[in-house]
mmCIF file of C-alpha atoms in Angstrom:
data_model
loop_
_atom_site.group_PDB
_atom_site.id
_atom_site.type_symbol
_atom_site.label_atom_id
_atom_site.label_comp_id
_atom_site.label_asym_id
_atom_site.label_seq_id
_atom_site.Cartn_x
_atom_site.Cartn_y
_atom_site.Cartn_z
ATOM 1 C CA SER B 1 114.865 -33.563 108.119
ATOM 2 C CA PRO B 2 112.147 -30.711 107.530
ATOM 3 C CA ALA B 3 111.173 -27.627 109.445
ATOM 4 C CA GLN B 4 109.675 -28.528 112.928
ATOM 5 C CA LYS B 5 105.633 -27.249 112.634
ATOM 6 C CA LEU B 6 103.863 -25.661 115.209
ATOM 7 C CA VAL B 7 101.418 -27.182 116.158
ATOM 8 C CA PHE B 8 97.800 -25.713 118.345
ATOM 9 C CA ASN B 9 95.796 -28.510 119.123
ATOM 10 C CA ARG B 10 91.978 -27.550 119.566
ATOM 11 C CA VAL B 11 88.975 -28.266 121.950
ATOM 12 C CA ASN B 12 86.544 -30.167 119.992
ATOM 13 C CA GLY B 13 87.934 -28.821 116.589
ATOM 14 C CA LYS B 14 87.310 -25.241 118.128
ATOM 15 C CA ARG B 15 89.531 -21.705 118.588
ATOM 16 C CA PRO B 16 89.207 -20.662 121.919
ATOM 17 C CA GLN B 17 87.704 -17.287 122.819
ATOM 18 C CA VAL B 18 90.467 -16.100 125.092
ATOM 19 C CA LEU B 19 93.185 -17.219 121.759
ATOM 20 C CA LEU B 20 91.665 -14.857 119.579
ATOM 21 C CA GLN B 21 91.751 -12.137 121.614
ATOM 22 C CA GLN B 22 95.540 -13.409 122.175
ATOM 23 C CA VAL B 23 96.431 -12.652 117.952
ATOM 24 C CA SER B 24 94.449 -9.181 118.167
ATOM 25 C CA ALA B 25 97.165 -6.814 117.544
ATOM 26 C CA PRO B 26 95.679 -4.040 119.992
ATOM 27 C CA GLU B 27 95.572 -1.604 116.623
ATOM 28 C CA GLU B 28 92.906 -3.908 115.466
ATOM 29 C CA CYS B 29 89.536 -4.046 116.552
ATOM 30 C CA TYR B 30 87.242 -6.927 115.791
ATOM 31 C CA THR B 31 83.109 -5.685 116.421
ATOM 32 C CA LEU B 32 81.932 -8.741 117.727
ATOM 33 C CA ALA B 33 79.851 -9.380 114.023
ATOM 34 C CA HIS B 34 83.179 -10.219 112.588
ATOM 35 C CA GLU B 35 83.974 -12.405 114.980
ATOM 36 C CA GLU B 36 80.108 -14.059 114.395
ATOM 37 C CA ASN B 37 81.004 -13.746 110.855
ATOM 38 C CA VAL B 38 84.501 -15.825 111.039
ATOM 39 C CA ARG B 39 82.489 -18.316 113.921
ATOM 40 C CA PHE B 40 80.358 -19.134 110.715
ATOM 41 C CA ILE B 41 82.637 -19.533 108.462
ATOM 42 C CA TYR B 42 85.087 -21.306 110.816
ATOM 43 C CA GLU B 43 82.183 -24.092 111.426
ATOM 44 C CA ALA B 44 80.893 -24.362 108.398
ATOM 45 C CA TRP B 45 84.007 -25.046 106.445
ATOM 46 C CA GLN B 46 84.452 -27.266 109.567
ATOM 47 C CA GLN B 47 81.075 -29.542 108.556
ATOM 48 C CA VAL B 48 82.553 -29.657 104.874
ATOM 49 C CA GLU B 49 85.599 -31.380 105.271
ATOM 50 C CA GLN B 50 84.270 -33.773 107.727
ATOM 51 C CA GLN B 51 81.304 -34.797 105.154
ATOM 52 C CA LEU B 52 84.497 -34.749 102.052
ATOM 53 C CA ASP B 53 86.629 -37.108 104.943
ATOM 54 C CA GLY B 54 83.105 -39.178 105.058
ATOM 55 C CA SER B 55 82.676 -38.939 100.790
ATOM 56 C CA ARG B 56 86.603 -40.082 100.843
ATOM 57 C CA SER B 57 85.733 -43.432 103.466
ATOM 58 C CA GLY B 58 83.057 -43.900 101.094
ATOM 59 C CA GLU B 59 80.750 -43.145 104.261
ATOM 60 C CA SER B 60 78.041 -41.555 102.084
ATOM 61 C CA ALA B 61 76.746 -41.228 98.418
ATOM 62 C CA CYS B 62 76.375 -37.561 98.179
ATOM 63 C CA GLY B 63 78.048 -34.727 99.521
ATOM 64 C CA PRO B 64 80.255 -31.714 98.442
ATOM 65 C CA VAL B 65 82.352 -32.240 95.418
ATOM 66 C CA GLN B 66 86.008 -31.509 95.411
ATOM 67 C CA TYR B 67 86.605 -29.411 92.214
ATOM 68 C CA VAL B 68 90.157 -30.562 90.299
ATOM 69 C CA GLU B 69 90.935 -28.437 87.395
ATOM 70 C CA LYS B 70 91.134 -30.150 84.582
ATOM 71 C CA ASN B 71 93.551 -27.853 82.330
ATOM 72 C CA PRO B 72 95.605 -26.386 85.384
ATOM 73 C CA ASN B 73 96.806 -23.021 84.314
ATOM 74 C CA PRO B 74 101.004 -23.461 83.877
ATOM 75 C CA GLY B 75 101.529 -20.152 85.417
ATOM 76 C CA LEU B 76 101.002 -21.320 88.628
ATOM 77 C CA LYS B 77 102.790 -24.243 88.918
ATOM 78 C CA ASN B 78 104.787 -22.839 91.273
ATOM 79 C CA PHE B 79 101.711 -21.720 93.532
ATOM 80 C CA VAL B 80 102.125 -23.396 97.142
ATOM 81 C CA PRO B 81 99.189 -22.011 99.471
ATOM 82 C CA ILE B 82 99.231 -20.465 102.662
ATOM 83 C CA ASP B 83 99.200 -22.702 105.801
ATOM 84 C CA LEU B 84 96.956 -20.360 107.699
ATOM 85 C CA GLU B 85 97.633 -22.744 110.821
ATOM 86 C CA GLU B 86 101.012 -22.011 110.719
ATOM 87 C CA TRP B 87 100.379 -18.361 109.922
ATOM 88 C CA TRP B 88 98.253 -17.814 113.230
ATOM 89 C CA ALA B 89 101.132 -19.731 115.238
ATOM 90 C CA GLN B 90 103.592 -17.497 113.886
ATOM 91 C CA GLN B 91 101.676 -14.523 114.466
ATOM 92 C CA PHE B 92 100.656 -15.401 118.456
ATOM 93 C CA LEU B 93 104.539 -16.642 118.846
ATOM 94 C CA ALA B 94 105.745 -12.622 117.847
ATOM 95 C CA LYS B 95 102.931 -11.079 120.314
ATOM 96 C CA ILE B 96 104.555 -13.323 122.908
ATOM 97 C CA GLU B 97 107.934 -12.579 121.608
ATOM 98 C CA ASN B 98 107.167 -8.142 122.564
ATOM 99 C CA CYS B 99 105.058 -8.938 124.985
ATOM 100 C CA SER B 100 108.307 -10.293 126.739
#
């Protein structure tokens, strides 16, 4: 059977402010502007995903269009995109383990 995947459920689909502080390593320093940029991009991407889901289910005739390459690069046939949710979960657990 496939390995279990750790899932963090978010309230209203947003990452809690406390989680961002816990995930940050002590040597990393995020400015307020950086956090605002990350929040803006995250929220904008959530809107795009919702619009894509709506266009797939036939709710809207216009909206974002997902790009699909007509001639895929053969060098990328084994490419596996990183799962950021899983990566953040691993970072979070590693920090917990290091603190205990």
